[in-house]
């Protein structure tokens, strides 16, 4: 089939044509191009609310695309070197869940690292699949979990030959990459699918000198957050399929949970951003890499902060590193990452992506400018000079290896009771506890609560991390399984 021109943006073009026709709306949405909600039009602009329209024949339908949306998906597949692509309007959460629900059924085993996003565990709750964890090594200084080592993956595969899939982060929030091509070869030799969470890896498809993308590595499916490093609107994402995956079946799975009222603001932003990356992504991400490496060098010259990068690569647990991730270790200044995060926002009007117990992450992408980098570096130098303190008594580490006692689905739907966090050790969690971002659970449903975990939860809360996942908004109590629910259950 002849390749389409990446200069096209069919959804955007259809919206432009629709706008010129001045169609009188007797359909939803009810704001009627903003006339019914002047404050909304004032906030977002008349052009924006004028294009917030419903599905109709000239604009196609995301649930069953036959014209402009289908063409936009085909262009996206070509741009990302995939066999098929789906435009997603429920964020990469919906793309991740689409992948897992497409390959896993109740009782199926899926091999994965524990440092996955909560959307992965949520998918297991929905479908009843059972996690088999490859517990990654932890960098004891930085307090971050590393990649999946090939030998560990092979051991888990041999111990669980009935597993249906392997799930890989490519890269992690902190920029760590596993040996994805080798994991793919190993998994396929065992008849297992490989699913990649590329929420933070859009640029891998367009930049040079960066870690391998999931499609290039031969992974079967990949969830790609276009809105993170690709420039589209928040909540817009892509689900990519390689050869050998039944795209029609995947569409049916997506439609189980995806809205039937897809936002054309999100769809057109995906269309336009794909075109932008296809035409200009190579040079855009070259500038991103240059800015990130410059920032890394300048921050390391401050003293007290450590902006890590390719110096971490060891060929095993850190097979490669995504240098666009400006991850910075802060504890040598006696400051938790979340404290630096708060200082940057409250004192310097700089909003970074996140801060955890040990690190901060400044997300650098195609919209950044060198003067913004200079401002960040200057603020960090100021913080080091003004706020540095003794680090005695500070915790380190964001990953605590869990013991899975019951499946996430069983735990989530079991009878539960509320107990104080300080008294929860020895019980089985019936809910999530996480710092968000990054959204990696400290506790997931079905895992045993330990003294180490409760200490970490209380410390993260004290330091000001944004804690989520619990029924109790104050994170003073945890929902745990009633003891009769645990008795006799299978231990995984």
Coordinates of C-alpha atoms in Angstrom, one line a residue:
X1 CA 0.0 0.0 0.0
X2 CA 1.3 3.4 -0.9
X3 CA 2.5 5.5 2.1
X4 CA 0.4 8.4 3.0
X5 CA 1.8 11.9 3.3
X6 CA 2.6 12.8 6.9
X7 CA 1.8 16.4 6.0
X8 CA -1.9 15.4 6.2
X9 CA -3.9 15.9 9.4
X10 CA -7.3 14.5 8.4
X11 CA -9.2 15.2 11.6
X12 CA -7.9 18.7 11.8
X13 CA -8.8 19.3 8.2
X14 CA -12.3 18.0 8.7
X15 CA -12.8 20.3 11.6
X16 CA -11.6 23.3 9.7
X17 CA -14.0 22.4 6.9
X18 CA -16.9 21.9 9.4
X19 CA -16.1 25.3 11.0
X20 CA -16.3 27.1 7.6
X21 CA -19.8 25.7 7.0
X22 CA -21.3 27.5 10.0
X23 CA -23.6 24.5 10.8
X24 CA -26.5 25.3 13.1
X25 CA -26.2 22.9 16.1
X26 CA -29.3 21.0 17.3
X27 CA -27.1 18.2 18.8
X28 CA -24.8 18.0 21.9
X29 CA -22.8 19.4 23.6
X30 CA -25.4 21.7 25.1
X31 CA -23.2 24.8 25.3
X32 CA -23.8 25.2 21.5
X33 CA -20.4 26.4 20.5
X34 CA -20.0 28.3 23.8
X35 CA -23.1 30.5 23.4
X36 CA -24.8 28.8 26.4
X37 CA -21.8 29.2 28.7
X38 CA -20.1 32.6 28.2
X39 CA -17.7 32.0 31.0
X40 CA -16.4 28.8 29.4
X41 CA -16.0 30.5 26.0
X42 CA -14.1 33.4 27.7
X43 CA -11.8 31.0 29.5
X44 CA -11.1 28.6 26.6
X45 CA -11.7 30.9 23.6
X46 CA -14.4 30.9 21.0
X47 CA -12.3 28.8 18.6
X48 CA -11.9 26.1 21.1
X49 CA -15.5 25.8 22.3
X50 CA -16.6 26.1 18.6
X51 CA -14.7 22.9 17.9
X52 CA -16.0 21.0 20.9
X53 CA -18.5 19.0 18.8
X54 CA -20.2 15.7 18.7
X55 CA -19.5 12.7 16.4
X56 CA -21.2 13.1 13.0
X57 CA -20.8 11.7 9.5
X58 CA -18.3 14.3 8.3
X59 CA -16.2 13.9 11.4
X60 CA -16.4 10.1 11.8
X61 CA -16.8 8.2 15.1
X62 CA -13.9 7.0 17.3
X63 CA -15.8 3.8 18.3
X64 CA -16.1 2.6 14.7
X65 CA -14.0 4.9 12.5
X66 CA -14.5 4.6 8.7
X67 CA -13.2 8.0 7.4
X68 CA -11.1 10.8 8.8
X69 CA -10.4 9.1 12.2
X70 CA -9.4 5.9 10.5
X71 CA -7.1 7.8 8.2
X72 CA -5.6 9.6 11.2
X73 CA -4.9 6.3 12.9
X74 CA -3.3 4.9 9.8
X75 CA -1.0 7.9 9.6
X76 CA -0.1 7.5 13.3
X77 CA 0.7 3.8 12.7
X78 CA 3.0 4.8 9.8
X79 CA 4.7 7.6 11.8
X80 CA 5.4 5.3 14.8
X81 CA 6.4 2.3 12.6
X82 CA 3.5 0.2 13.9
X83 CA 1.1 -2.2 12.2
X84 CA -1.9 -0.4 13.8
X85 CA -2.6 2.6 16.0
X86 CA -5.6 3.6 18.0
X87 CA -6.3 7.2 19.1
X88 CA -7.1 7.2 22.8
X89 CA -9.0 9.9 24.7
X90 CA -8.9 8.3 28.2
X91 CA -5.2 8.9 28.7
X92 CA -2.5 6.3 28.6
X93 CA -4.3 4.7 31.5
X94 CA -6.9 3.5 29.0
X95 CA -4.2 2.4 26.6
X96 CA -2.5 0.3 29.2
X97 CA -5.7 -1.3 30.3
X98 CA -6.6 -1.9 26.7
X99 CA -3.3 -3.8 26.2
X100 CA -3.8 -6.0 29.3
X101 CA -7.5 -6.7 28.8
X102 CA -6.7 -7.7 25.2
X103 CA -4.3 -10.5 26.2
X104 CA -5.3 -11.5 29.8
X105 CA -8.3 -13.3 31.1
X106 CA -9.3 -14.3 34.6
X107 CA -6.6 -16.5 36.2
X108 CA -4.0 -15.8 33.5
X109 CA -0.5 -14.9 34.8
X110 CA 1.3 -11.8 33.6
X111 CA 5.0 -11.2 34.4
X112 CA 5.8 -7.6 35.3
X113 CA 8.0 -5.4 37.5
X114 CA 6.5 -4.1 40.7
X115 CA 7.2 -0.5 39.8
X116 CA 4.3 -0.2 37.4
X117 CA 1.8 2.5 37.2
X118 CA -1.5 2.0 39.1
X119 CA -3.3 1.6 35.8
X120 CA -1.6 -1.8 35.4
X121 CA -2.9 -3.1 38.7
X122 CA -6.3 -1.6 38.0
X123 CA -6.4 -3.7 34.8
X124 CA -5.6 -6.8 36.7
X125 CA -8.5 -6.0 39.1
X126 CA -10.8 -5.6 36.1
X127 CA -9.8 -8.8 34.2
X128 CA -8.8 -11.1 37.1
X129 CA -5.3 -11.8 35.9
X130 CA -2.6 -12.6 38.4
X131 CA 0.7 -10.7 38.7
X132 CA 4.0 -12.5 38.8
X133 CA 6.6 -9.9 39.8
X134 CA 10.1 -9.6 38.7
X135 CA 11.4 -7.6 41.6
X136 CA 13.9 -5.1 40.2
X137 CA 17.1 -4.2 41.9
X138 CA 17.1 -0.9 43.8
X139 CA 19.8 1.7 43.6
X140 CA 20.3 2.1 47.3
X141 CA 21.7 5.6 47.0
X142 CA 19.1 7.1 44.7
X143 CA 16.3 5.1 46.2
X144 CA 14.8 4.1 42.8
X145 CA 13.9 0.8 41.3
X146 CA 15.9 -0.2 38.2
X147 CA 15.1 -2.2 35.1
X148 CA 14.1 -5.8 34.6
X149 CA 17.3 -7.9 34.4
X150 CA 17.2 -10.5 31.6
X151 CA 18.4 -13.4 33.8
X152 CA 15.6 -12.6 36.4
X153 CA 13.0 -12.4 33.6
X154 CA 14.2 -15.8 32.3
X155 CA 14.0 -17.4 35.8
X156 CA 10.5 -16.1 36.3
X157 CA 9.4 -17.4 32.8
X158 CA 10.8 -20.8 33.5
X159 CA 9.0 -20.9 36.8
X160 CA 5.8 -19.7 35.2
X161 CA 5.7 -21.2 31.7
X162 CA 1.9 -20.7 31.6
X163 CA 2.2 -16.9 31.8
X164 CA 0.6 -15.2 28.8
X165 CA 2.5 -11.9 28.7
X166 CA 5.4 -9.8 30.0
X167 CA 4.9 -6.2 30.8
X168 CA 7.8 -3.7 30.6
X169 CA 8.3 0.0 31.4
X170 CA 10.1 1.7 28.6
X171 CA 11.4 3.9 30.1
X172 CA 10.6 4.3 33.8
X173 CA 9.6 7.7 35.2
X174 CA 13.2 8.2 36.1
X175 CA 14.6 7.3 32.7
X176 CA 15.7 3.7 33.3
X177 CA 15.4 1.3 30.4
X178 CA 15.5 -2.5 30.4
X179 CA 17.0 -4.7 27.6
X180 CA 13.7 -4.7 25.8
X181 CA 14.8 -6.4 22.5
X182 CA 16.2 -9.4 24.5
X183 CA 13.1 -9.6 26.7
X184 CA 11.0 -9.6 23.5
X185 CA 13.0 -12.4 21.9
X186 CA 12.9 -14.5 25.2
X187 CA 9.2 -13.9 25.7
X188 CA 8.3 -14.8 22.1
X189 CA 10.4 -18.0 22.3
X190 CA 8.1 -18.9 25.2
X191 CA 4.9 -18.0 23.4
X192 CA 4.3 -14.9 25.6
X193 CA 3.2 -11.4 24.4
X194 CA 5.2 -8.3 25.3
X195 CA 3.4 -5.2 26.4
X196 CA 5.3 -1.9 26.9
X197 CA 4.3 1.1 28.9
X198 CA 5.7 4.0 27.0
X199 CA 3.9 6.7 28.8
X200 CA 7.2 8.5 29.0
X201 CA 8.6 7.4 25.7
X202 CA 6.9 9.2 22.8
X203 CA 10.3 10.8 21.8
X204 CA 11.9 7.3 21.4
X205 CA 10.2 7.0 18.0
X206 CA 11.6 10.2 16.6
X207 CA 14.8 11.2 18.5
X208 CA 18.3 10.0 17.6
X209 CA 20.7 8.3 20.1
X210 CA 17.9 7.4 22.4
X211 CA 16.8 4.0 23.8
X212 CA 15.0 1.7 21.5
X213 CA 11.3 2.1 21.1
X214 CA 8.9 -0.8 21.8
X215 CA 7.8 -1.2 18.2
X216 CA 11.4 -1.2 17.0
X217 CA 12.2 -3.8 19.7
X218 CA 9.4 -6.1 18.4
X219 CA 7.0 -5.7 21.4
X220 CA 3.5 -6.7 20.6
X221 CA 1.7 -3.6 22.0
X222 CA 2.7 -0.2 23.4
X223 CA 0.9 2.5 25.2
X224 CA 2.3 5.9 24.3
X225 CA 1.5 9.2 26.1
X226 CA 1.5 11.7 23.3
X227 CA 0.5 14.4 25.7
X228 CA 3.6 14.0 27.8
X229 CA 6.6 14.4 25.5
X230 CA 4.7 14.5 22.2
X231 CA 2.9 17.8 22.5
X232 CA -0.8 16.9 22.3
X233 CA -3.5 17.9 24.8
X234 CA -3.6 16.3 28.3
X235 CA -5.5 13.0 28.3
X236 CA -4.7 12.1 24.7
X237 CA -2.7 9.0 24.0
X238 CA -1.9 6.3 21.4
X239 CA -2.1 2.5 21.6
X240 CA 0.3 0.9 19.1
X241 CA 0.1 -2.7 17.8
X242 CA 2.8 -4.7 16.0
X243 CA 2.3 -7.4 13.4
X244 CA 0.3 -10.4 14.6
X245 CA -2.1 -8.7 16.9
X246 CA -5.8 -8.8 16.0
X247 CA -6.6 -5.1 15.7
X248 CA -10.4 -5.6 15.3
X249 CA -10.5 -7.5 18.6
X250 CA -8.4 -4.8 20.3
X251 CA -10.9 -2.2 19.1
X252 CA -13.7 -4.2 20.7
X253 CA -11.8 -4.3 24.0
X254 CA -11.1 -0.6 23.9
X255 CA -14.8 0.1 23.3
X256 CA -15.7 -1.8 26.5
X257 CA -14.6 1.1 28.6
X258 CA -13.9 4.0 26.2
X259 CA -16.3 6.9 26.0
X260 CA -18.8 7.1 23.1
X261 CA -18.5 10.9 23.2
X262 CA -14.8 11.3 22.2
X263 CA -13.5 14.9 22.4
X264 CA -12.5 16.3 19.0
X265 CA -10.2 18.7 20.8
X266 CA -8.2 15.7 22.0
X267 CA -8.5 13.8 18.7
X268 CA -7.4 16.8 16.7
X269 CA -4.5 17.5 19.0
X270 CA -3.3 13.9 18.5
X271 CA -3.6 14.4 14.7
X272 CA -1.7 17.7 14.7
X273 CA 0.9 16.5 17.1
X274 CA 1.6 13.3 15.1
X275 CA 2.1 15.5 12.0
X276 CA 4.4 17.8 13.9
X277 CA 6.6 14.9 15.2
X278 CA 6.6 13.2 11.8
X279 CA 7.8 16.3 10.1
X280 CA 9.9 18.0 12.8
X281 CA 10.4 15.5 15.6
X282 CA 14.0 14.6 14.8
X283 CA 15.3 18.1 15.2
X284 CA 12.9 18.9 18.0
X285 CA 14.1 16.1 20.2
X286 CA 17.7 16.8 19.3
X287 CA 17.2 20.2 21.0
X288 CA 15.5 18.5 23.9
X289 CA 18.5 16.2 24.4
X290 CA 20.9 19.1 24.2
X291 CA 19.0 21.1 26.8
X292 CA 18.7 18.2 29.2
X293 CA 22.4 17.4 29.0
X294 CA 23.3 21.0 29.5
X295 CA 21.0 21.2 32.5
X296 CA 22.5 18.0 33.9
X297 CA 26.0 19.3 33.7
X298 CA 25.1 22.7 35.2
X299 CA 23.2 21.1 38.1
X300 CA 26.0 18.7 38.9
X301 CA 28.4 21.7 39.0
X302 CA 26.3 23.3 41.8
X303 CA 27.2 20.6 44.4
X304 CA 24.8 18.9 46.7
X305 CA 22.5 17.8 43.8
X306 CA 23.2 14.8 41.5
X307 CA 21.5 14.9 38.1
X308 CA 22.1 11.3 36.9
X309 CA 22.2 10.1 33.3
X310 CA 24.1 7.6 31.2
X311 CA 26.7 7.3 33.8
X312 CA 24.3 4.8 35.5
X313 CA 24.2 2.4 32.6
X314 CA 25.5 -1.0 33.5
X315 CA 24.2 -3.2 30.7
X316 CA 21.9 -5.2 33.0
X317 CA 19.6 -3.6 35.5
X318 CA 20.1 -0.3 33.7
X319 CA 20.5 -1.4 30.1
X320 CA 20.1 2.1 28.7
X321 CA 19.1 5.6 29.9
X322 CA 16.7 8.2 28.5
X323 CA 18.7 11.4 28.8
X324 CA 15.7 13.6 28.2
X325 CA 14.7 12.8 31.8
X326 CA 16.2 15.3 34.1
X327 CA 16.1 13.3 37.3
X328 CA 17.9 14.9 40.2
X329 CA 18.9 13.3 43.6
X330 CA 18.4 15.8 46.4
X331 CA 19.2 14.1 49.8
X332 CA 22.9 15.2 49.9
X333 CA 21.4 18.7 50.6
X334 CA 19.4 17.2 53.5
X335 CA 16.2 17.9 51.5
X336 CA 13.7 15.3 50.3
X337 CA 12.7 15.6 46.7
X338 CA 9.2 16.7 47.6
X339 CA 10.7 19.5 49.7
X340 CA 12.7 20.8 46.7
X341 CA 9.5 20.4 44.6
X342 CA 7.6 22.6 47.0
X343 CA 10.3 25.2 47.2
X344 CA 10.6 25.5 43.5
X345 CA 6.9 26.1 43.1
X346 CA 6.2 28.2 46.2
X347 CA 9.4 30.4 46.2
X348 CA 10.5 30.4 42.6
X349 CA 7.3 29.9 40.6
X350 CA 8.8 26.8 38.9
X351 CA 6.5 23.8 38.5
X352 CA 8.4 20.5 38.0
X353 CA 6.9 17.1 37.3
X354 CA 7.3 15.6 40.7
X355 CA 9.3 15.1 43.9
X356 CA 9.5 11.9 45.9
X357 CA 11.5 11.0 49.0
X358 CA 14.9 11.2 47.3
X359 CA 14.5 12.8 43.9
X360 CA 12.9 15.4 41.7
X361 CA 12.1 15.2 38.0
X362 CA 12.0 18.2 35.6
X363 CA 10.2 17.1 32.5
X364 CA 11.9 18.6 29.4
X365 CA 10.2 18.4 26.0
X366 CA 9.6 20.2 22.8
X367 CA 8.0 23.3 24.4
X368 CA 11.0 24.1 26.6
X369 CA 13.4 27.0 26.1
X370 CA 17.0 27.4 27.2
X371 CA 16.1 30.5 29.3
X372 CA 13.7 28.2 31.3
X373 CA 16.5 25.8 31.9
X374 CA 18.7 28.6 33.1
X375 CA 16.0 29.7 35.5
X376 CA 15.7 26.2 36.9
X377 CA 19.4 25.8 37.4
X378 CA 19.6 29.2 39.1
X379 CA 16.8 28.3 41.5
X380 CA 18.4 25.0 42.4
X381 CA 21.7 26.8 43.1
X382 CA 19.8 29.2 45.3
X383 CA 18.0 26.4 47.2
X384 CA 21.4 24.6 47.8
X385 CA 22.8 27.9 49.3
X386 CA 19.8 28.9 51.4
X387 CA 18.0 25.7 52.5
X388 CA 20.8 23.0 52.7
X389 CA 20.7 21.1 56.0
X390 CA 21.9 18.0 57.8
X391 CA 20.5 14.8 56.2
X392 CA 20.5 12.8 59.4
X393 CA 17.4 10.8 60.0
X394 CA 16.1 11.0 56.4
X395 CA 14.7 7.9 54.7
X396 CA 15.7 6.8 51.3
X397 CA 14.2 4.4 48.8
X398 CA 10.9 4.5 46.9
X399 CA 10.5 0.8 46.3
X400 CA 9.7 -1.9 48.9
X401 CA 9.4 -5.4 47.6
X402 CA 5.9 -6.6 48.3
X403 CA 4.5 -10.0 49.2
X404 CA 1.4 -10.8 47.1
X405 CA -0.9 -12.8 49.2
X406 CA -4.1 -12.8 47.1
X407 CA -4.9 -11.6 43.6
X408 CA -5.6 -7.9 43.2
X409 CA -9.1 -8.6 42.0
X410 CA -10.0 -10.8 44.9
X411 CA -8.5 -8.3 47.4
X412 CA -10.3 -5.4 45.8
X413 CA -13.8 -7.1 46.0
X414 CA -13.3 -8.7 49.4
X415 CA -15.0 -7.6 52.6
X416 CA -12.7 -5.1 54.3
X417 CA -12.3 -3.1 57.5
X418 CA -10.6 0.1 58.3
X419 CA -7.6 0.1 60.7
X420 CA -5.1 2.9 61.6
X421 CA -2.0 2.9 59.5
X422 CA 0.2 2.4 62.5
X423 CA -1.7 -0.8 63.4
X424 CA -1.9 -2.2 59.9
X425 CA 1.3 -4.3 59.8
X426 CA 0.6 -7.9 59.2
X427 CA -2.7 -7.3 57.5
X428 CA -3.5 -7.6 53.8
X429 CA -4.2 -4.4 51.9
X430 CA -7.6 -4.0 50.2
X431 CA -6.7 -0.7 48.5
X432 CA -3.9 1.3 46.9
X433 CA -1.5 3.7 48.6
X434 CA 0.7 5.7 46.4
X435 CA 2.4 9.0 45.9
X436 CA 1.1 10.7 42.8
X437 CA 2.9 11.4 40.6
X438 CA 4.5 9.0 39.7
X439 CA 1.6 6.8 40.6
X440 CA 3.6 3.7 41.4
X441 CA 1.8 2.0 44.3
X442 CA 3.5 1.7 47.7
X443 CA 0.8 -0.8 48.4
X444 CA -1.6 -2.5 46.0
X445 CA -4.7 -4.6 46.8
X446 CA -3.7 -8.1 47.9
X447 CA -0.3 -7.3 49.3
X448 CA 0.9 -7.8 52.9
X449 CA 1.5 -4.7 54.9
X450 CA 4.8 -4.6 56.8
X451 CA 6.3 -2.3 59.4
X452 CA 8.7 -0.9 56.7
X453 CA 5.7 0.0 54.5
X454 CA 3.7 1.7 57.2
X455 CA 6.9 3.7 58.2
X456 CA 7.4 4.8 54.6
X457 CA 3.7 5.8 54.2
X458 CA 3.8 8.0 57.4
X459 CA 7.2 9.5 56.4
X460 CA 6.1 10.3 52.9
X461 CA 2.9 11.9 54.3
X462 CA 4.9 13.9 56.8
X463 CA 7.2 15.2 54.1
X464 CA 4.2 16.4 52.0
X465 CA 4.0 13.9 49.2
X466 CA 0.6 13.8 47.5
X467 CA -0.8 10.6 48.8
X468 CA -3.7 8.9 46.9
X469 CA -5.6 5.7 46.5
X470 CA -7.1 5.2 50.0
X471 CA -10.8 5.6 50.9
X472 CA -9.6 7.8 53.8
X473 CA -8.7 11.1 52.3
X474 CA -6.4 11.9 55.3
X475 CA -4.5 8.6 54.9
X476 CA -4.9 8.0 58.6
X477 CA -6.5 4.6 58.1
X478 CA -6.1 1.8 55.6
X479 CA -8.8 -0.6 54.3
X480 CA -7.6 -4.2 55.0
X481 CA -9.1 -7.6 54.3
X482 CA -11.2 -9.0 57.1
X483 CA -9.2 -11.9 58.5
X484 CA -11.8 -14.5 57.4
X485 CA -11.3 -13.3 53.8
X486 CA -7.6 -14.3 53.9
X487 CA -8.0 -17.7 55.5
X488 CA -7.4 -20.5 53.0
X489 CA -6.8 -18.3 50.0
X490 CA -4.1 -19.2 47.5
X491 CA -0.7 -17.5 48.0
X492 CA 0.9 -16.5 44.7

